[in-house]
Amino acid sequence: MQLPNGIRHLPGYLDRPAQEALVEAIRAVVADAPLFTPVMPGTGKEMSVRMTNCGSLGWVTDKQRGYRYQPTHPVTGRPWPAIPSQLLDFWRDVAGYEKPPEACLVNFYSDDARMGLHQDRDEQDLKAPVLSVSLGNTCLFRVGGLSRKDRTLSFKLASGDIVVLGGEGRLCFHGVDRIYPATSTLLKSGGRINLTLRRVQP
Ligand SMILES: O=C(O)CCC(=O)C(=O)O
Ligand SMILES: [Mn+2]
C-alpha cells in the first residue's frame, strides 16, 4: 500500500505500558476539561465523536461560530489543561518541526462513532505536521488526496499507532469509517481515543 507523500503510519509506536500511562494522563485531562459534543457549523448537526482538548489552544465548533481554536473550554470557560509530557516527547521525536504543538485535540469514539472525510485546515501554520495517536479499539482510517474527489485508500489503525500528516500530505482528506468493537483491552468501556497534536500559529 502506497500512502500519499507526506503521510506516515508508524504501527505500534507506543508499547502497552506507554499506552496505559497515556490513558491515565488523558483521564486527568478529561477530569479537568470534560468531553463535549461538537456541533457542525450551519446545520447544527451533532458529531458522533465527543471531544476535549489540552494545550494553550483547543479546537472547538458550534452552530453559530463554526470551526476555530480558542484558549478556553466552551462549557467551563476555563483554560485547557497542559499537554501531557509524553505527547510532547512524541512530537519532538517524530514531527521534525522546531516549534512545539499548541493544541492536542482529544477525540473519543464510542464503538458506533465515525468521522467523515475532511481536511485539517483551521491551523494558520500549515508547514507543521499533524501527529495523531490511536488508543483503544482498532479503526478503519481512510485517506485521500488534496481534492475530495480523489481516490482514497483505507487501512486499520490499532492502539499505539501514530500517523503523521505532513509535507505534501498535510492537507489530504481523511476520516474514520468505523471502529471495530472489542479489538483492544486498553479501554475498559471499549471505544477509541484519538489524540491529534497540532501547531496552530506560525
Ligand atoms: O481519529 C482519527 O484517527 C482522526 C481524527 C481527525 O482526523 C481529527 O480529529 O481531525
Ligand atoms: Mn482530521
Short mmCIF file of C-alpha atoms and ligand atoms in Angstrom, two decimals:
data_model
loop_
_atom_site.label_atom_id
_atom_site.label_comp_id
_atom_site.label_asym_id
_atom_site.label_seq_id
_atom_site.Cartn_x
_atom_site.Cartn_y
_atom_site.Cartn_z
CA MET A 1 0.00 0.00 0.00
CA GLN A 2 1.47 3.32 -1.09
CA LEU A 3 0.43 6.19 1.19
CA PRO A 4 0.31 9.71 -0.28
CA ASN A 5 3.60 11.63 0.05
CA GLY A 6 3.94 13.20 3.49
CA ILE A 7 1.68 10.69 5.23
CA ARG A 8 3.41 8.23 7.51
CA HIS A 9 1.97 5.32 9.51
CA LEU A 10 4.08 4.17 12.47
CA PRO A 11 2.40 0.95 13.70
CA GLY A 12 2.94 0.07 17.36
CA TYR A 13 4.91 3.23 18.17
CA LEU A 14 3.68 3.08 21.79
CA ASP A 15 4.10 -0.16 23.70
CA ARG A 16 1.42 -1.28 26.15
CA PRO A 17 2.89 0.45 29.25
CA ALA A 18 3.22 3.70 27.29
CA GLN A 19 -0.41 3.38 26.13
CA GLU A 20 -1.58 2.78 29.72
CA ALA A 21 0.34 5.79 31.02
CA LEU A 22 -1.10 7.96 28.26
CA VAL A 23 -4.67 6.84 29.01
CA GLU A 24 -4.11 7.84 32.65
CA ALA A 25 -2.84 11.25 31.56
CA ILE A 26 -5.86 11.70 29.27
CA ARG A 27 -8.24 10.72 32.08
CA ALA A 28 -6.75 13.58 34.11
CA VAL A 29 -7.25 15.94 31.14
CA VAL A 30 -10.91 14.88 30.82
CA ALA A 31 -11.48 15.30 34.57
CA ASP A 32 -10.40 18.93 34.23
CA ALA A 33 -11.80 19.62 30.74
CA PRO A 34 -14.93 17.43 30.28
CA LEU A 35 -15.81 15.89 26.92
CA PHE A 36 -18.29 17.96 24.93
CA THR A 37 -20.37 17.13 21.86
CA PRO A 38 -19.23 19.16 18.86
CA VAL A 39 -21.85 20.58 16.52
CA MET A 40 -21.45 21.22 12.78
CA PRO A 41 -21.46 24.86 11.71
CA GLY A 42 -24.62 25.94 9.90
CA THR A 43 -26.62 22.71 10.15
CA GLY A 44 -26.23 22.37 13.92
CA LYS A 45 -25.92 18.60 13.48
CA GLU A 46 -24.13 16.86 16.34
CA MET A 47 -20.99 14.88 15.54
CA SER A 48 -20.84 11.29 16.80
CA VAL A 49 -17.40 11.85 18.35
CA ARG A 50 -17.06 13.58 21.72
CA MET A 51 -14.12 15.91 22.23
CA THR A 52 -11.96 17.90 24.53
CA ASN A 53 -8.51 19.45 24.26
CA CYS A 54 -5.31 20.18 26.09
CA GLY A 55 -2.70 22.79 25.27
CA SER A 56 -2.73 26.57 25.04
CA LEU A 57 -5.36 26.35 22.29
CA GLY A 58 -8.17 23.91 21.66
CA TRP A 59 -10.25 23.13 18.57
CA VAL A 60 -13.97 23.72 19.03
CA THR A 61 -17.03 24.01 16.79
CA ASP A 62 -20.61 25.12 17.24
CA LYS A 63 -23.59 26.05 15.08
CA GLN A 64 -23.10 29.82 15.26
CA ARG A 65 -19.35 30.35 15.16
CA GLY A 66 -18.07 27.28 13.34
CA TYR A 67 -14.64 25.66 13.48
CA ARG A 68 -11.97 27.56 15.40
CA TYR A 69 -9.24 27.41 18.00
CA GLN A 70 -9.73 29.10 21.36
CA PRO A 71 -7.82 29.21 24.66
CA THR A 72 -10.75 28.14 26.85
CA HIS A 73 -13.19 25.23 27.18
CA PRO A 74 -16.56 26.10 25.56
CA VAL A 75 -18.60 24.83 28.54
CA THR A 76 -16.49 25.52 31.64
CA GLY A 77 -14.82 28.67 30.29
CA ARG A 78 -11.55 27.54 31.87
CA PRO A 79 -8.16 27.36 30.11
CA TRP A 80 -7.37 23.92 28.67
CA PRO A 81 -5.07 21.71 30.79
CA ALA A 82 -1.45 21.23 29.71
CA ILE A 83 -0.44 18.71 27.05
CA PRO A 84 0.92 15.57 28.80
CA SER A 85 4.73 15.46 28.62
CA GLN A 86 4.92 12.12 26.77
CA LEU A 87 2.96 13.63 23.86
CA LEU A 88 5.48 16.47 23.66
CA ASP A 89 8.21 13.82 23.52
CA PHE A 90 6.49 12.07 20.58
CA TRP A 91 6.22 15.41 18.79
CA ARG A 92 9.91 16.10 19.33
CA ASP A 93 10.90 12.63 18.14
CA VAL A 94 8.54 12.26 15.17
CA ALA A 95 7.22 15.61 13.92
CA GLY A 96 10.51 17.11 12.74
CA TYR A 97 9.23 20.61 13.49
CA GLU A 98 11.12 23.04 15.70
CA LYS A 99 8.16 24.65 17.49
CA PRO A 100 6.06 22.66 19.97
CA PRO A 101 2.39 21.82 19.37
CA GLU A 102 -0.12 24.28 20.80
CA ALA A 103 -3.20 22.09 20.65
CA CYS A 104 -3.99 18.47 21.35
CA LEU A 105 -7.50 17.55 20.26
CA VAL A 106 -8.83 14.56 22.17
CA ASN A 107 -11.48 12.62 20.24
CA PHE A 108 -13.45 9.92 22.00
CA TYR A 109 -15.20 7.45 19.68
CA SER A 110 -17.82 5.10 21.05
CA ASP A 111 -17.87 1.86 19.05
CA ASP A 112 -20.56 3.27 16.73
CA ALA A 113 -18.95 6.68 16.14
CA ARG A 114 -17.19 7.74 12.96
CA MET A 115 -15.67 10.83 11.41
CA GLY A 116 -16.47 11.93 7.87
CA LEU A 117 -13.85 12.72 5.25
CA HIS A 118 -12.34 16.16 5.94
CA GLN A 119 -9.16 18.23 5.82
CA ASP A 120 -7.43 19.71 8.88
CA ARG A 121 -7.18 23.29 7.70
CA ASP A 122 -8.13 25.50 10.63
CA GLU A 123 -4.46 25.99 11.56
CA GLN A 124 -2.61 29.08 10.35
CA ASP A 125 0.66 27.15 10.27
CA LEU A 126 0.30 24.51 7.56
CA LYS A 127 4.05 23.81 7.48
CA ALA A 128 3.77 21.93 10.77
CA PRO A 129 2.51 18.35 10.57
CA VAL A 130 -0.48 16.94 12.42
CA LEU A 131 0.55 14.00 14.58
CA SER A 132 -2.16 11.51 15.52
CA VAL A 133 -2.04 8.85 18.24
CA SER A 134 -4.57 5.98 18.43
CA LEU A 135 -5.60 4.28 21.69
CA GLY A 136 -8.14 1.52 22.31
CA ASN A 137 -10.17 -0.27 19.67
CA THR A 138 -8.88 -0.51 16.12
CA CYS A 139 -10.44 1.74 13.49
CA LEU A 140 -10.61 1.83 9.72
CA PHE A 141 -8.85 5.03 8.66
CA ARG A 142 -9.40 6.46 5.16
CA VAL A 143 -7.05 8.81 3.40
CA GLY A 144 -7.41 10.50 0.04
CA GLY A 145 -5.75 13.34 -1.83
CA LEU A 146 -5.96 17.12 -1.82
CA SER A 147 -9.35 17.11 -3.54
CA ARG A 148 -12.43 15.49 -2.02
CA LYS A 149 -12.96 13.66 -5.33
CA ASP A 150 -9.54 11.98 -5.30
CA ARG A 151 -9.27 8.24 -4.91
CA THR A 152 -8.96 7.09 -1.29
CA LEU A 153 -7.36 4.13 0.42
CA SER A 154 -8.13 2.67 3.82
CA PHE A 155 -6.10 0.92 6.45
CA LYS A 156 -6.51 -0.06 10.07
CA LEU A 157 -5.13 1.93 12.98
CA ALA A 158 -4.54 -0.07 16.15
CA SER A 159 -3.84 1.04 19.71
CA GLY A 160 -0.39 2.58 19.94
CA ASP A 161 -0.14 3.54 16.26
CA ILE A 162 0.94 7.01 15.18
CA VAL A 163 0.03 8.70 11.91
CA VAL A 164 1.77 11.84 10.66
CA LEU A 165 0.09 14.12 8.14
CA GLY A 166 2.83 16.42 6.96
CA GLY A 167 4.55 17.98 3.99
CA GLU A 168 2.65 17.42 0.75
CA GLY A 169 0.17 15.27 2.64
CA ARG A 170 -0.68 17.87 5.28
CA LEU A 171 -4.00 18.78 3.63
CA CYS A 172 -5.01 15.31 2.44
CA PHE A 173 -8.62 14.39 3.08
CA HIS A 174 -9.02 11.76 5.78
CA GLY A 175 -11.63 10.26 8.08
CA VAL A 176 -12.61 7.32 10.23
CA ASP A 177 -15.09 4.92 8.64
CA ARG A 178 -15.66 2.60 11.55
CA ILE A 179 -14.46 1.29 14.89
CA TYR A 180 -14.01 -2.47 15.38
CA PRO A 181 -15.53 -3.35 18.78
CA ALA A 182 -13.57 -5.49 21.26
CA THR A 183 -10.26 -5.28 19.37
CA SER A 184 -8.32 -3.85 22.33
CA THR A 185 -8.39 -4.32 26.11
CA LEU A 186 -6.87 -0.89 26.81
CA LEU A 187 -10.11 1.00 27.48
CA LYS A 188 -12.37 -0.78 29.97
CA SER A 189 -15.59 0.51 28.38
CA GLY A 190 -14.47 0.00 24.78
CA GLY A 191 -14.34 2.68 22.12
CA ARG A 192 -11.32 4.51 20.80
CA ILE A 193 -9.38 7.62 21.75
CA ASN A 194 -7.54 9.62 19.13
CA LEU A 195 -5.16 12.43 20.03
CA THR A 196 -4.01 14.91 17.41
CA LEU A 197 -1.16 17.28 18.11
CA ARG A 198 -1.30 20.48 16.12
CA ARG A 199 0.73 23.64 15.70
CA VAL A 200 -1.78 26.46 15.15
CA GLN A 201 0.14 29.72 14.94
CA PRO A 202 3.21 30.19 12.75
O1 LIG B 1 -9.49 9.71 14.76
C1 LIG B 1 -8.63 9.83 13.88
O2 LIG B 1 -7.82 8.94 13.63
C2 LIG B 1 -8.58 11.09 13.06
C3 LIG B 1 -9.11 12.29 13.78
C4 LIG B 1 -9.11 13.51 12.92
O3 LIG B 1 -8.94 13.44 11.74
C5 LIG B 1 -9.31 14.82 13.50
O4 LIG B 1 -9.54 14.95 14.71
O5 LIG B 1 -9.23 15.82 12.76
MN MN B 2 -8.52 15.41 10.85
#
